Amino acid sequence: MLRHVIAPVRRFTQVSNDIIRHPCLSSDAKCLLLWLLSLADTAQVSFSEAARRAGIKNAAFQRAKALLKQEGYAHEWRSQGPDGRWVTTQLVSAEPLTAEEARAIRNGRPTPTTPKPAVGEPGPRPVGGHPKENMDSNTSPPPCPAPTPTPREFLPDELVGQGALVLASLSHRERHLRLTGREIEELTPFAADWLLRGVSGRELREELTSGLPEPVHHAAALIRDRLLRKLPEAPPARRPAAPPEPRVAQLRECRGDHLQPYLFPPVGDEVLCRDCRVEQAEGATRGAHTAALRGAAAARAALRGT
């Protein structure tokens, strides 16, 4: 490979090769990080505003920010001010920082990761070749574990069909990505897995067609690599809702005289159904009426005897 590089004399940002070659950061995450690092310290620009200027769509921005936070290049905190308003403080770093180190920088305290010499202090300049830490064979960090693809039998048929349509439409946008029917059939489960994880068909198409190398030697191999390497994390599993209480559990067995057990919906603490309560009340009324009649008859008989 031949290289022709002219060092810029103004308007440039120094970044480590570890960022450029980081295996866990997507192209969008690296682009966002470089944009943030290129801003002046006094620039009041949020992560989302930098992503907008860089042309990174919302869904891709959310994934890029999550990767930067995961790898320690970005940190943010939410706090409530004296006036009751919530404020988000964001920190971007050219080196990975732990949560404790990031809080120390936010609070104005030095951290053990502060490079020596610090920015602005003179230091020795390496002479006689490239430093060892810039060599590909020595500086590549261990690869990040990729998300596990969803087995084919767990993919809904509807998403499988949508995934096939997305793959078939790639050549409409990039003619270099024309796929055969067999290649589409082999790649469809991977595309459906993206849709299962909440990515829309438009977003998936952008992920597969943006930033293509020149030339594209093997479209199916390139698409397969992107589908597997950039596969987003699966959303957290939702806890299944508790099954509704059966209606029979809300009923109570009547203690009245029935040929078979009879269940009724109670209003309070009653133990008799409505019919039994009515019958019981009517029986009490009839009994009182009969007792009154008997009492009157006895009184009349007593009067006649006198």
PDB file of C-alpha atoms in Angstrom:
ATOM      1  CA  MET A   1       0.000   0.000   0.000  1.00  0.00           C
ATOM      2  CA  LEU A   2       1.286   3.465  -0.929  1.00  0.00           C
ATOM      3  CA  ARG A   3       0.600   6.433   1.322  1.00  0.00           C
ATOM      4  CA  HIS A   4       0.790  10.161   0.614  1.00  0.00           C
ATOM      5  CA  VAL A   5       0.169  12.224   3.747  1.00  0.00           C
ATOM      6  CA  ILE A   6       0.695  15.953   4.253  1.00  0.00           C
ATOM      7  CA  ALA A   7       0.491  17.053   7.881  1.00  0.00           C
ATOM      8  CA  PRO A   8      -2.016  19.916   8.251  1.00  0.00           C
ATOM      9  CA  VAL A   9      -0.758  23.165   9.734  1.00  0.00           C
ATOM     10  CA  ARG A  10      -4.138  24.434  10.977  1.00  0.00           C
ATOM     11  CA  ARG A  11      -7.681  23.272  11.704  1.00  0.00           C
ATOM     12  CA  PHE A  12      -6.803  19.717  12.705  1.00  0.00           C
ATOM     13  CA  THR A  13      -7.446  17.460  15.692  1.00  0.00           C
ATOM     14  CA  GLN A  14      -5.000  14.930  17.083  1.00  0.00           C
ATOM     15  CA  VAL A  15      -6.539  11.567  17.908  1.00  0.00           C
ATOM     16  CA  SER A  16      -5.052   8.255  18.888  1.00  0.00           C
ATOM     17  CA  ASN A  17      -4.877   5.381  16.423  1.00  0.00           C
ATOM     18  CA  ASP A  18      -6.615   3.359  19.112  1.00  0.00           C
ATOM     19  CA  ILE A  19      -9.789   5.304  18.307  1.00  0.00           C
ATOM     20  CA  ILE A  20      -9.460   4.900  14.548  1.00  0.00           C
ATOM     21  CA  ARG A  21      -8.799   1.153  14.839  1.00  0.00           C
ATOM     22  CA  HIS A  22     -11.110   0.451  17.770  1.00  0.00           C
ATOM     23  CA  PRO A  23     -12.947  -2.807  16.953  1.00  0.00           C
ATOM     24  CA  CYS A  24     -15.896  -2.081  19.268  1.00  0.00           C
ATOM     25  CA  LEU A  25     -16.786   1.359  17.876  1.00  0.00           C
ATOM     26  CA  SER A  26     -18.961   1.571  14.799  1.00  0.00           C
ATOM     27  CA  SER A  27     -18.230   4.063  12.030  1.00  0.00           C
ATOM     28  CA  ASP A  28     -20.981   6.330  13.376  1.00  0.00           C
ATOM     29  CA  ALA A  29     -19.525   6.172  16.892  1.00  0.00           C
ATOM     30  CA  LYS A  30     -16.055   7.104  15.614  1.00  0.00           C
ATOM     31  CA  CYS A  31     -17.483   9.906  13.467  1.00  0.00           C
ATOM     32  CA  LEU A  32     -19.413  11.299  16.434  1.00  0.00           C
ATOM     33  CA  LEU A  33     -16.382  11.063  18.707  1.00  0.00           C
ATOM     34  CA  LEU A  34     -14.146  12.869  16.191  1.00  0.00           C
ATOM     35  CA  TRP A  35     -16.730  15.624  15.764  1.00  0.00           C
ATOM     36  CA  LEU A  36     -16.957  16.126  19.515  1.00  0.00           C
ATOM     37  CA  LEU A  37     -13.177  16.146  19.952  1.00  0.00           C
ATOM     38  CA  SER A  38     -12.786  18.669  17.129  1.00  0.00           C
ATOM     39  CA  LEU A  39     -14.971  21.239  18.894  1.00  0.00           C
ATOM     40  CA  ALA A  40     -13.469  24.032  20.957  1.00  0.00           C
ATOM     41  CA  ASP A  41     -13.635  23.704  24.741  1.00  0.00           C
ATOM     42  CA  THR A  42     -15.960  26.705  24.860  1.00  0.00           C
ATOM     43  CA  ALA A  43     -18.401  25.315  22.292  1.00  0.00           C
ATOM     44  CA  GLN A  44     -21.758  24.631  23.939  1.00  0.00           C
ATOM     45  CA  VAL A  45     -22.726  21.749  21.655  1.00  0.00           C
ATOM     46  CA  SER A  46     -24.536  18.652  22.888  1.00  0.00           C
ATOM     47  CA  PHE A  47     -23.941  15.119  21.658  1.00  0.00           C
ATOM     48  CA  SER A  48     -27.203  15.191  19.679  1.00  0.00           C
ATOM     49  CA  GLU A  49     -26.344  18.528  18.021  1.00  0.00           C
ATOM     50  CA  ALA A  50     -22.921  17.219  16.986  1.00  0.00           C
ATOM     51  CA  ALA A  51     -24.585  14.118  15.543  1.00  0.00           C
ATOM     52  CA  ARG A  52     -27.004  16.298  13.571  1.00  0.00           C
ATOM     53  CA  ARG A  53     -24.135  18.302  12.120  1.00  0.00           C
ATOM     54  CA  ALA A  54     -22.305  15.088  11.260  1.00  0.00           C
ATOM     55  CA  GLY A  55     -25.351  13.748   9.401  1.00  0.00           C
ATOM     56  CA  ILE A  56     -25.965  10.881  11.827  1.00  0.00           C
ATOM     57  CA  LYS A  57     -29.635   9.901  12.046  1.00  0.00           C
ATOM     58  CA  ASN A  58     -31.393   9.610  15.396  1.00  0.00           C
ATOM     59  CA  ALA A  59     -31.424   5.807  15.714  1.00  0.00           C
ATOM     60  CA  ALA A  60     -27.789   5.549  14.602  1.00  0.00           C
ATOM     61  CA  PHE A  61     -26.904   8.370  17.017  1.00  0.00           C
ATOM     62  CA  GLN A  62     -28.455   6.532  19.958  1.00  0.00           C
ATOM     63  CA  ARG A  63     -26.432   3.399  19.145  1.00  0.00           C
ATOM     64  CA  ALA A  64     -23.258   5.431  18.609  1.00  0.00           C
ATOM     65  CA  LYS A  65     -23.649   7.261  21.930  1.00  0.00           C
ATOM     66  CA  ALA A  66     -24.325   3.982  23.733  1.00  0.00           C
ATOM     67  CA  LEU A  67     -21.091   2.528  22.297  1.00  0.00           C
ATOM     68  CA  LEU A  68     -19.061   5.598  23.315  1.00  0.00           C
ATOM     69  CA  LYS A  69     -20.471   5.429  26.847  1.00  0.00           C
ATOM     70  CA  GLN A  70     -19.860   1.689  26.978  1.00  0.00           C
ATOM     71  CA  GLU A  71     -16.203   2.111  25.981  1.00  0.00           C
ATOM     72  CA  GLY A  72     -15.633   5.066  28.322  1.00  0.00           C
ATOM     73  CA  TYR A  73     -15.234   7.840  25.736  1.00  0.00           C
ATOM     74  CA  ALA A  74     -18.484   9.609  26.677  1.00  0.00           C
ATOM     75  CA  HIS A  75     -20.149  10.253  30.024  1.00  0.00           C
ATOM     76  CA  GLU A  76     -23.236  12.213  31.012  1.00  0.00           C
ATOM     77  CA  TRP A  77     -25.064  13.068  34.229  1.00  0.00           C
ATOM     78  CA  ARG A  78     -28.506  14.531  34.956  1.00  0.00           C
ATOM     79  CA  SER A  79     -28.988  16.780  37.967  1.00  0.00           C
ATOM     80  CA  GLN A  80     -31.661  19.152  39.241  1.00  0.00           C
ATOM     81  CA  GLY A  81     -30.664  22.775  39.698  1.00  0.00           C
ATOM     82  CA  PRO A  82     -31.741  25.166  42.446  1.00  0.00           C
ATOM     83  CA  ASP A  83     -34.607  26.392  40.250  1.00  0.00           C
ATOM     84  CA  GLY A  84     -35.962  22.864  39.904  1.00  0.00           C
ATOM     85  CA  ARG A  85     -34.912  22.422  36.274  1.00  0.00           C
ATOM     86  CA  TRP A  86     -33.076  19.291  35.179  1.00  0.00           C
ATOM     87  CA  VAL A  87     -29.679  19.810  33.542  1.00  0.00           C
ATOM     88  CA  THR A  88     -27.608  17.285  31.576  1.00  0.00           C
ATOM     89  CA  THR A  89     -23.813  17.539  31.845  1.00  0.00           C
ATOM     90  CA  GLN A  90     -21.843  15.739  29.124  1.00  0.00           C
ATOM     91  CA  LEU A  91     -18.156  14.855  28.946  1.00  0.00           C
ATOM     92  CA  VAL A  92     -16.220  13.525  25.964  1.00  0.00           C
ATOM     93  CA  SER A  93     -12.672  12.207  26.269  1.00  0.00           C
ATOM     94  CA  ALA A  94      -9.940  11.212  23.849  1.00  0.00           C
ATOM     95  CA  GLU A  95      -9.029   8.383  26.243  1.00  0.00           C
ATOM     96  CA  PRO A  96     -11.348   5.850  27.889  1.00  0.00           C
ATOM     97  CA  LEU A  97     -12.312   6.936  31.408  1.00  0.00           C
ATOM     98  CA  THR A  98     -13.955   5.035  34.216  1.00  0.00           C
ATOM     99  CA  ALA A  99     -17.023   6.532  35.868  1.00  0.00           C
ATOM    100  CA  GLU A 100     -14.897   7.619  38.846  1.00  0.00           C
ATOM    101  CA  GLU A 101     -12.282   9.266  36.635  1.00  0.00           C
ATOM    102  CA  ALA A 102     -14.987  11.053  34.629  1.00  0.00           C
ATOM    103  CA  ARG A 103     -16.581  12.413  37.816  1.00  0.00           C
ATOM    104  CA  ALA A 104     -13.174  13.645  38.985  1.00  0.00           C
ATOM    105  CA  ILE A 105     -12.699  15.600  35.738  1.00  0.00           C
ATOM    106  CA  ARG A 106     -16.220  16.979  35.989  1.00  0.00           C
ATOM    107  CA  ASN A 107     -15.490  18.179  39.524  1.00  0.00           C
ATOM    108  CA  GLY A 108     -12.142  19.711  38.510  1.00  0.00           C
ATOM    109  CA  ARG A 109      -9.893  17.147  40.185  1.00  0.00           C
ATOM    110  CA  PRO A 110      -6.886  15.578  38.403  1.00  0.00           C
ATOM    111  CA  THR A 111      -7.084  11.881  37.604  1.00  0.00           C
ATOM    112  CA  PRO A 112      -4.414   9.184  37.371  1.00  0.00           C
ATOM    113  CA  THR A 113      -5.079   8.999  33.622  1.00  0.00           C
ATOM    114  CA  THR A 114      -3.934  12.577  32.972  1.00  0.00           C
ATOM    115  CA  PRO A 115      -1.076  12.172  30.483  1.00  0.00           C
ATOM    116  CA  LYS A 116       2.440  13.264  31.401  1.00  0.00           C
ATOM    117  CA  PRO A 117       3.494  15.704  30.093  1.00  0.00           C
ATOM    118  CA  ALA A 118       0.119  17.449  30.147  1.00  0.00           C
ATOM    119  CA  VAL A 119      -1.189  19.414  27.193  1.00  0.00           C
ATOM    120  CA  GLY A 120       0.855  22.558  26.680  1.00  0.00           C
ATOM    121  CA  GLU A 121       4.005  21.301  28.414  1.00  0.00           C
ATOM    122  CA  PRO A 122       7.138  20.523  26.364  1.00  0.00           C
ATOM    123  CA  GLY A 123       8.044  16.878  25.983  1.00  0.00           C
ATOM    124  CA  PRO A 124      10.472  14.676  24.062  1.00  0.00           C
ATOM    125  CA  ARG A 125       9.670  14.039  20.423  1.00  0.00           C
ATOM    126  CA  PRO A 126      10.123  10.465  19.181  1.00  0.00           C
ATOM    127  CA  VAL A 127      12.796  10.171  16.517  1.00  0.00           C
ATOM    128  CA  GLY A 128      13.823   7.272  14.335  1.00  0.00           C
ATOM    129  CA  GLY A 129      10.661   5.584  13.146  1.00  0.00           C
ATOM    130  CA  HIS A 130       7.114   4.996  14.292  1.00  0.00           C
ATOM    131  CA  PRO A 131       6.504   4.399  17.989  1.00  0.00           C
ATOM    132  CA  LYS A 132       5.741   0.831  18.851  1.00  0.00           C
ATOM    133  CA  GLU A 133       2.242   1.643  20.063  1.00  0.00           C
ATOM    134  CA  ASN A 134       1.256   2.686  16.523  1.00  0.00           C
ATOM    135  CA  MET A 135       1.901  -0.755  15.081  1.00  0.00           C
ATOM    136  CA  ASP A 136      -1.192  -2.729  14.101  1.00  0.00           C
ATOM    137  CA  SER A 137       0.171  -5.985  15.469  1.00  0.00           C
ATOM    138  CA  ASN A 138       0.715  -4.608  18.980  1.00  0.00           C
ATOM    139  CA  THR A 139      -2.006  -2.095  19.727  1.00  0.00           C
ATOM    140  CA  SER A 140      -5.257  -3.706  18.629  1.00  0.00           C
ATOM    141  CA  PRO A 141      -7.375  -4.188  21.743  1.00  0.00           C
ATOM    142  CA  PRO A 142      -9.131  -7.511  22.200  1.00  0.00           C
ATOM    143  CA  PRO A 143     -12.240  -7.812  20.035  1.00  0.00           C
ATOM    144  CA  CYS A 144     -15.541  -6.998  21.657  1.00  0.00           C
ATOM    145  CA  PRO A 145     -18.033  -9.821  22.073  1.00  0.00           C
ATOM    146  CA  ALA A 146     -20.653  -9.558  19.348  1.00  0.00           C
ATOM    147  CA  PRO A 147     -24.344  -9.962  20.170  1.00  0.00           C
ATOM    148  CA  THR A 148     -25.652 -13.476  19.674  1.00  0.00           C
ATOM    149  CA  PRO A 149     -27.892 -13.744  16.573  1.00  0.00           C
ATOM    150  CA  THR A 150     -31.453 -14.898  17.144  1.00  0.00           C
ATOM    151  CA  PRO A 151     -32.091 -18.486  15.979  1.00  0.00           C
ATOM    152  CA  ARG A 152     -34.096 -18.742  12.771  1.00  0.00           C
ATOM    153  CA  GLU A 153     -36.999 -20.573  14.413  1.00  0.00           C
ATOM    154  CA  PHE A 154     -37.635 -17.599  16.741  1.00  0.00           C
ATOM    155  CA  LEU A 155     -37.947 -15.053  13.916  1.00  0.00           C
ATOM    156  CA  PRO A 156     -41.538 -14.098  12.978  1.00  0.00           C
ATOM    157  CA  ASP A 157     -42.398 -14.895   9.349  1.00  0.00           C
ATOM    158  CA  GLU A 158     -43.563 -11.306   8.842  1.00  0.00           C
ATOM    159  CA  LEU A 159     -40.111  -9.927   9.760  1.00  0.00           C
ATOM    160  CA  VAL A 160     -38.418 -12.526   7.579  1.00  0.00           C
ATOM    161  CA  GLY A 161     -40.434 -11.290   4.617  1.00  0.00           C
ATOM    162  CA  GLN A 162     -39.614  -7.652   5.407  1.00  0.00           C
ATOM    163  CA  GLY A 163     -35.915  -8.494   5.734  1.00  0.00           C
ATOM    164  CA  ALA A 164     -35.927 -10.126   2.292  1.00  0.00           C
ATOM    165  CA  LEU A 165     -37.527  -7.008   0.778  1.00  0.00           C
ATOM    166  CA  VAL A 166     -34.891  -4.766   2.358  1.00  0.00           C
ATOM    167  CA  LEU A 167     -32.054  -6.890   0.959  1.00  0.00           C
ATOM    168  CA  ALA A 168     -33.643  -7.016  -2.482  1.00  0.00           C
ATOM    169  CA  SER A 169     -33.989  -3.209  -2.507  1.00  0.00           C
ATOM    170  CA  LEU A 170     -30.323  -2.490  -1.758  1.00  0.00           C
ATOM    171  CA  SER A 171     -29.371  -2.533  -5.420  1.00  0.00           C
ATOM    172  CA  HIS A 172     -31.946   0.201  -6.113  1.00  0.00           C
ATOM    173  CA  ARG A 173     -29.788   2.570  -4.053  1.00  0.00           C
ATOM    174  CA  GLU A 174     -26.341   1.055  -4.690  1.00  0.00           C
ATOM    175  CA  ARG A 175     -25.969  -0.963  -7.870  1.00  0.00           C
ATOM    176  CA  HIS A 176     -22.821  -2.569  -6.438  1.00  0.00           C
ATOM    177  CA  LEU A 177     -24.991  -4.382  -3.863  1.00  0.00           C
ATOM    178  CA  ARG A 178     -26.969  -6.541  -6.284  1.00  0.00           C
ATOM    179  CA  LEU A 179     -27.704  -9.922  -4.685  1.00  0.00           C
ATOM    180  CA  THR A 180     -28.853 -13.206  -6.191  1.00  0.00           C
ATOM    181  CA  GLY A 181     -31.982 -14.935  -4.968  1.00  0.00           C
ATOM    182  CA  ARG A 182     -29.903 -17.539  -3.131  1.00  0.00           C
ATOM    183  CA  GLU A 183     -27.802 -14.877  -1.430  1.00  0.00           C
ATOM    184  CA  ILE A 184     -30.934 -13.025  -0.313  1.00  0.00           C
ATOM    185  CA  GLU A 185     -32.340 -16.266   1.109  1.00  0.00           C
ATOM    186  CA  GLU A 186     -29.134 -16.905   3.076  1.00  0.00           C
ATOM    187  CA  LEU A 187     -28.909 -13.348   4.444  1.00  0.00           C
ATOM    188  CA  THR A 188     -32.604 -12.835   5.199  1.00  0.00           C
ATOM    189  CA  PRO A 189     -32.516 -14.290   8.779  1.00  0.00           C
ATOM    190  CA  PHE A 190     -29.766 -11.823   9.740  1.00  0.00           C
ATOM    191  CA  ALA A 191     -31.745  -8.897   8.301  1.00  0.00           C
ATOM    192  CA  ALA A 192     -34.908 -10.072  10.087  1.00  0.00           C
ATOM    193  CA  ASP A 193     -32.924 -10.195  13.340  1.00  0.00           C
ATOM    194  CA  TRP A 194     -32.194  -6.451  12.989  1.00  0.00           C
ATOM    195  CA  LEU A 195     -35.902  -5.750  12.528  1.00  0.00           C
ATOM    196  CA  LEU A 196     -36.694  -7.905  15.567  1.00  0.00           C
ATOM    197  CA  ARG A 197     -34.378  -5.687  17.634  1.00  0.00           C
ATOM    198  CA  GLY A 198     -36.318  -2.520  16.804  1.00  0.00           C
ATOM    199  CA  VAL A 199     -34.436  -1.265  13.716  1.00  0.00           C
ATOM    200  CA  SER A 200     -36.683  -0.027  10.922  1.00  0.00           C
ATOM    201  CA  GLY A 201     -36.263  -1.133   7.321  1.00  0.00           C
ATOM    202  CA  ARG A 202     -35.062   2.355   6.325  1.00  0.00           C
ATOM    203  CA  GLU A 203     -32.457   2.416   9.093  1.00  0.00           C
ATOM    204  CA  LEU A 204     -31.233  -1.066   8.147  1.00  0.00           C
ATOM    205  CA  ARG A 205     -30.927  -0.014   4.509  1.00  0.00           C
ATOM    206  CA  GLU A 206     -28.831   3.005   5.549  1.00  0.00           C
ATOM    207  CA  GLU A 207     -26.553   0.841   7.697  1.00  0.00           C
ATOM    208  CA  LEU A 208     -25.898  -1.502   4.783  1.00  0.00           C
ATOM    209  CA  THR A 209     -25.382   1.135   2.076  1.00  0.00           C
ATOM    210  CA  SER A 210     -23.521   3.971   3.831  1.00  0.00           C
ATOM    211  CA  GLY A 211     -19.746   4.303   3.657  1.00  0.00           C
ATOM    212  CA  LEU A 212     -19.182   1.561   1.085  1.00  0.00           C
ATOM    213  CA  PRO A 213     -15.580   0.763   0.089  1.00  0.00           C
ATOM    214  CA  GLU A 214     -14.391   1.287  -3.458  1.00  0.00           C
ATOM    215  CA  PRO A 215     -14.695  -1.041  -5.189  1.00  0.00           C
ATOM    216  CA  VAL A 216     -17.134  -3.608  -3.738  1.00  0.00           C
ATOM    217  CA  HIS A 217     -15.616  -6.971  -4.651  1.00  0.00           C
ATOM    218  CA  HIS A 218     -18.267  -9.258  -3.130  1.00  0.00           C
ATOM    219  CA  ALA A 219     -21.613  -7.704  -2.208  1.00  0.00           C
ATOM    220  CA  ALA A 220     -22.970 -10.700  -0.276  1.00  0.00           C
ATOM    221  CA  ALA A 221     -19.814 -11.035   1.853  1.00  0.00           C
ATOM    222  CA  LEU A 222     -19.811  -7.308   2.649  1.00  0.00           C
ATOM    223  CA  ILE A 223     -23.482  -7.309   3.639  1.00  0.00           C
ATOM    224  CA  ARG A 224     -23.089 -10.458   5.744  1.00  0.00           C
ATOM    225  CA  ASP A 225     -20.135  -8.886   7.562  1.00  0.00           C
ATOM    226  CA  ARG A 226     -22.091  -5.718   8.340  1.00  0.00           C
ATOM    227  CA  LEU A 227     -25.200  -7.615   9.434  1.00  0.00           C
ATOM    228  CA  LEU A 228     -23.203  -9.676  11.923  1.00  0.00           C
ATOM    229  CA  ARG A 229     -20.576  -7.142  13.028  1.00  0.00           C
ATOM    230  CA  LYS A 230     -22.987  -4.243  13.567  1.00  0.00           C
ATOM    231  CA  LEU A 231     -25.864  -6.304  14.956  1.00  0.00           C
ATOM    232  CA  PRO A 232     -27.445  -4.169  17.727  1.00  0.00           C
ATOM    233  CA  GLU A 233     -28.035  -5.505  21.188  1.00  0.00           C
ATOM    234  CA  ALA A 234     -31.365  -7.175  21.763  1.00  0.00           C
ATOM    235  CA  PRO A 235     -33.824  -5.028  23.742  1.00  0.00           C
ATOM    236  CA  PRO A 236     -34.329  -6.128  27.349  1.00  0.00           C
ATOM    237  CA  ALA A 237     -36.947  -8.825  27.708  1.00  0.00           C
ATOM    238  CA  ARG A 238     -40.246  -7.571  29.012  1.00  0.00           C
ATOM    239  CA  ARG A 239     -41.608  -9.254  32.093  1.00  0.00           C
ATOM    240  CA  PRO A 240     -44.834 -11.052  31.140  1.00  0.00           C
ATOM    241  CA  ALA A 241     -47.936  -9.471  32.575  1.00  0.00           C
ATOM    242  CA  ALA A 242     -49.648 -11.329  35.382  1.00  0.00           C
ATOM    243  CA  PRO A 243     -52.609 -13.348  34.093  1.00  0.00           C
ATOM    244  CA  PRO A 244     -55.987 -11.834  35.000  1.00  0.00           C
ATOM    245  CA  GLU A 245     -57.722 -13.308  38.016  1.00  0.00           C
ATOM    246  CA  PRO A 246     -60.420 -15.782  36.916  1.00  0.00           C
ATOM    247  CA  ARG A 247     -63.960 -14.588  37.466  1.00  0.00           C
ATOM    248  CA  VAL A 248     -64.798 -17.661  39.539  1.00  0.00           C
ATOM    249  CA  ALA A 249     -62.268 -16.498  42.131  1.00  0.00           C
ATOM    250  CA  GLN A 250     -64.451 -13.445  42.765  1.00  0.00           C
ATOM    251  CA  LEU A 251     -67.535 -15.557  43.519  1.00  0.00           C
ATOM    252  CA  ARG A 252     -68.675 -17.010  46.851  1.00  0.00           C
ATOM    253  CA  GLU A 253     -70.653 -20.198  47.567  1.00  0.00           C
ATOM    254  CA  CYS A 254     -74.106 -19.602  49.038  1.00  0.00           C
ATOM    255  CA  ARG A 255     -74.807 -21.247  52.391  1.00  0.00           C
ATOM    256  CA  GLY A 256     -78.524 -21.447  51.692  1.00  0.00           C
ATOM    257  CA  ASP A 257     -80.563 -24.505  50.820  1.00  0.00           C
ATOM    258  CA  HIS A 258     -79.700 -25.433  47.224  1.00  0.00           C
ATOM    259  CA  LEU A 259     -79.762 -28.771  45.440  1.00  0.00           C
ATOM    260  CA  GLN A 260     -76.231 -28.055  44.084  1.00  0.00           C
ATOM    261  CA  PRO A 261     -73.468 -25.647  45.159  1.00  0.00           C
ATOM    262  CA  TYR A 262     -74.455 -22.165  44.019  1.00  0.00           C
ATOM    263  CA  LEU A 263     -71.924 -19.336  43.464  1.00  0.00           C
ATOM    264  CA  PHE A 264     -72.866 -15.663  43.608  1.00  0.00           C
ATOM    265  CA  PRO A 265     -70.936 -12.335  43.372  1.00  0.00           C
ATOM    266  CA  PRO A 266     -70.905 -10.889  46.899  1.00  0.00           C
ATOM    267  CA  VAL A 267     -71.275  -7.169  47.540  1.00  0.00           C
ATOM    268  CA  GLY A 268     -69.993  -7.245  51.116  1.00  0.00           C
ATOM    269  CA  ASP A 269     -69.569  -9.999  53.666  1.00  0.00           C
ATOM    270  CA  GLU A 270     -72.929 -11.673  53.051  1.00  0.00           C
ATOM    271  CA  VAL A 271     -72.982 -15.473  52.922  1.00  0.00           C
ATOM    272  CA  LEU A 272     -76.362 -15.911  51.215  1.00  0.00           C
ATOM    273  CA  CYS A 273     -77.275 -15.206  47.631  1.00  0.00           C
ATOM    274  CA  ARG A 274     -79.933 -12.641  46.750  1.00  0.00           C
ATOM    275  CA  ASP A 275     -82.748 -15.196  46.382  1.00  0.00           C
ATOM    276  CA  CYS A 276     -81.933 -16.798  49.722  1.00  0.00           C
ATOM    277  CA  ARG A 277     -81.793 -13.409  51.436  1.00  0.00           C
ATOM    278  CA  VAL A 278     -85.175 -12.440  49.965  1.00  0.00           C
ATOM    279  CA  GLU A 279     -86.663 -15.803  50.952  1.00  0.00           C
ATOM    280  CA  GLN A 280     -85.205 -15.462  54.428  1.00  0.00           C
ATOM    281  CA  ALA A 281     -86.664 -11.942  54.799  1.00  0.00           C
ATOM    282  CA  GLU A 282     -90.067 -13.058  53.504  1.00  0.00           C
ATOM    283  CA  GLY A 283     -90.038 -16.032  55.893  1.00  0.00           C
ATOM    284  CA  ALA A 284     -89.276 -13.748  58.828  1.00  0.00           C
ATOM    285  CA  THR A 285     -92.138 -11.454  57.756  1.00  0.00           C
ATOM    286  CA  ARG A 286     -94.571 -14.375  57.432  1.00  0.00           C
ATOM    287  CA  GLY A 287     -93.503 -15.720  60.823  1.00  0.00           C
ATOM    288  CA  ALA A 288     -94.056 -12.358  62.498  1.00  0.00           C
ATOM    289  CA  HIS A 289     -97.456 -12.033  60.818  1.00  0.00           C
ATOM    290  CA  THR A 290     -98.502 -15.532  61.922  1.00  0.00           C
ATOM    291  CA  ALA A 291     -97.341 -14.862  65.478  1.00  0.00           C
ATOM    292  CA  ALA A 292     -99.350 -11.639  65.516  1.00  0.00           C
ATOM    293  CA  LEU A 293    -102.477 -13.439  64.342  1.00  0.00           C
ATOM    294  CA  ARG A 294    -102.036 -16.154  66.956  1.00  0.00           C
ATOM    295  CA  GLY A 295    -101.575 -13.545  69.644  1.00  0.00           C
ATOM    296  CA  ALA A 296    -104.731 -11.728  68.609  1.00  0.00           C
ATOM    297  CA  ALA A 297    -106.740 -14.960  68.610  1.00  0.00           C
ATOM    298  CA  ALA A 298    -105.502 -15.840  72.043  1.00  0.00           C
ATOM    299  CA  ALA A 299    -106.441 -12.418  73.309  1.00  0.00           C
ATOM    300  CA  ARG A 300    -109.957 -12.712  71.907  1.00  0.00           C
ATOM    301  CA  ALA A 301    -110.403 -16.164  73.445  1.00  0.00           C
ATOM    302  CA  ALA A 302    -109.308 -14.853  76.788  1.00  0.00           C
ATOM    303  CA  LEU A 303    -111.790 -12.012  76.582  1.00  0.00           C
ATOM    304  CA  ARG A 304    -114.642 -14.388  75.750  1.00  0.00           C
ATOM    305  CA  GLY A 305    -113.765 -16.611  78.679  1.00  0.00           C
ATOM    306  CA  THR A 306    -114.134 -13.770  81.060  1.00  0.00           C
TER     307      THR A 306
END
